Coordinates of C-alpha atoms in Angstrom, one line a residue:
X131 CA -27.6 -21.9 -157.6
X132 CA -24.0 -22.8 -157.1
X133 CA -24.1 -22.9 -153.6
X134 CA -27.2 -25.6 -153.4
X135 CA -25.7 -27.9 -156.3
X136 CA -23.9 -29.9 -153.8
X137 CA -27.3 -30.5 -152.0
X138 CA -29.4 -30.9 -155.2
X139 CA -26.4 -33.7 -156.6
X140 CA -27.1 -35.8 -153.1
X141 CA -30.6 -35.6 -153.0
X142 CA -31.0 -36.0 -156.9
X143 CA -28.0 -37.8 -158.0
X144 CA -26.4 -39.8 -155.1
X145 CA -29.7 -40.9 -153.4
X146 CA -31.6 -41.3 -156.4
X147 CA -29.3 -43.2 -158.5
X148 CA -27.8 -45.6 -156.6
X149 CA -25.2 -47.8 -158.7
X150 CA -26.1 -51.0 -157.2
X151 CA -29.7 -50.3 -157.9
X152 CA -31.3 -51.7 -161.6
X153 CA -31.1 -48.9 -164.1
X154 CA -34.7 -48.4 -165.4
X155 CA -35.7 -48.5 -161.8
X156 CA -32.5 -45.4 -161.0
X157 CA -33.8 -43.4 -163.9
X158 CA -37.5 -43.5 -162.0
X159 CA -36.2 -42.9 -158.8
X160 CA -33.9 -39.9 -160.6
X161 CA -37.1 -38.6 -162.0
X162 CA -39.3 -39.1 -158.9
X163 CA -36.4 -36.8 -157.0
X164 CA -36.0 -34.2 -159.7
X165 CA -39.5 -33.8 -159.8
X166 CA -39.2 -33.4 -155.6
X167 CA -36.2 -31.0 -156.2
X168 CA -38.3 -28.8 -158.1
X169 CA -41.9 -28.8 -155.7
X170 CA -39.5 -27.7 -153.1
X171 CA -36.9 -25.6 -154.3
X172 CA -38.4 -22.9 -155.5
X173 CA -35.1 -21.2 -157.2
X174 CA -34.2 -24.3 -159.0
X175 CA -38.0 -24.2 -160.0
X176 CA -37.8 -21.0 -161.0
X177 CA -34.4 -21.4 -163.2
X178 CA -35.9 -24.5 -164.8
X179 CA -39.6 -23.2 -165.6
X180 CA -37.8 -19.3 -167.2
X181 CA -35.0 -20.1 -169.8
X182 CA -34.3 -16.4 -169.9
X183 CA -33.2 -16.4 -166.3
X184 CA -31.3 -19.5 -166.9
X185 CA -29.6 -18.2 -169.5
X186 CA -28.6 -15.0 -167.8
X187 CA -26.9 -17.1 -164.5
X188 CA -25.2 -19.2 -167.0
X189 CA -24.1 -15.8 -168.8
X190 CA -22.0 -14.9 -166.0
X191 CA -20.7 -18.4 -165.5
X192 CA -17.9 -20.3 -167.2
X193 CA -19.3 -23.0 -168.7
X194 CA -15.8 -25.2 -168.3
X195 CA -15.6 -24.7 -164.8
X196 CA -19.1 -25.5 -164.0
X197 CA -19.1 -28.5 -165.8
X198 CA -15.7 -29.4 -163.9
X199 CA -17.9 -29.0 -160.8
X200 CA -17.6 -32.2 -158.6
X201 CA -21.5 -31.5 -157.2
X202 CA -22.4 -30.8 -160.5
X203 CA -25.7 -32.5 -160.7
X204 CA -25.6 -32.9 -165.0
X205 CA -22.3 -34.3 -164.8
X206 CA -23.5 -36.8 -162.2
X207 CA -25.9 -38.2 -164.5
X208 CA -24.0 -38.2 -167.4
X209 CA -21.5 -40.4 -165.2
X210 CA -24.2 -42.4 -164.3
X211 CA -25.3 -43.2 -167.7
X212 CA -22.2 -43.6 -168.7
X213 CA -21.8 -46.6 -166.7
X214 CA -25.5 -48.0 -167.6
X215 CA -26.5 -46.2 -170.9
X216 CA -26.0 -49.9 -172.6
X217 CA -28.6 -51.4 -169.9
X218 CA -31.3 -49.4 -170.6
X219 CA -31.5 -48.5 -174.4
X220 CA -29.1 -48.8 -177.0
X221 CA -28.6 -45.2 -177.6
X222 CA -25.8 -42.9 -176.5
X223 CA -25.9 -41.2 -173.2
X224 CA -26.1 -37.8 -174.9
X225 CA -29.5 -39.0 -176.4
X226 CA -30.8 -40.5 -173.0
X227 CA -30.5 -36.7 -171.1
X228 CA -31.4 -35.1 -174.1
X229 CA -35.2 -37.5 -173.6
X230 CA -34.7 -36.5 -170.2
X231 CA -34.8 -32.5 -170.5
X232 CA -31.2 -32.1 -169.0
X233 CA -29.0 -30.7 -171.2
X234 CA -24.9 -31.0 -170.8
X235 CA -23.1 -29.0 -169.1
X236 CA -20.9 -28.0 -171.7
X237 CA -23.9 -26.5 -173.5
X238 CA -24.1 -22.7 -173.3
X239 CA -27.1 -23.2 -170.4
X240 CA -26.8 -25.5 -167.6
X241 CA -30.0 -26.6 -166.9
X242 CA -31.2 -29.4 -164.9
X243 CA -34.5 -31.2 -164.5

């Protein structure tokens, strides 16, 4: 898992979301690629679609230091949003990935769309 995040964060966060890009139509594009990510990569599809595996990787991970990940692919989006939270609803970040199904990083999973 840690050894594709740097390939999941470009295809889902740094293609996806571009910053120049209007927001509602980055959060699509987000979604369209996450839902890609997961009809092709079939161990991020499996870690996403059986919490109990999830929670057994992130077990033997520390949650600071993947959060501290520079390809982390949560932390991406919650730097996107962020930035453009304000232009899509008025609602804290933490409540736009929480609609999303991607939890934050710090949280004792790390799970991604």
């Amino acid at each position: 898992m840690l050894a594709q995040a740097g390939q999941v964060k470009r295809r889902v966060i740094d293609e996806a979301l571009p910053a120049e890009a209007e927001p509602r139509e980055a959060i699509r594009s987000f979604l369209r690629a996450s839902l890609d990510e997961l009809g092709t990569n079939p161990l991020w599809q499996r870690l996403t679609t059986h919490p109990e595996e999830m929670d057994a990787v992130a077990r033997k991970l520390d949650p600071a230091a993947v959060a501290g990940m520079a390809d982390n692919p949560a932390t991406g989006l919650a730097a996107y949003l962020a930035v453009h939270a304000g232009d899509l609803v008025d609602a804290d970040p933490g409540v736009i990935t929480g609609v999303l199904g991607v939890e934050e990083p710090a949280d004792s999973r790390w799970r991604y769309p």
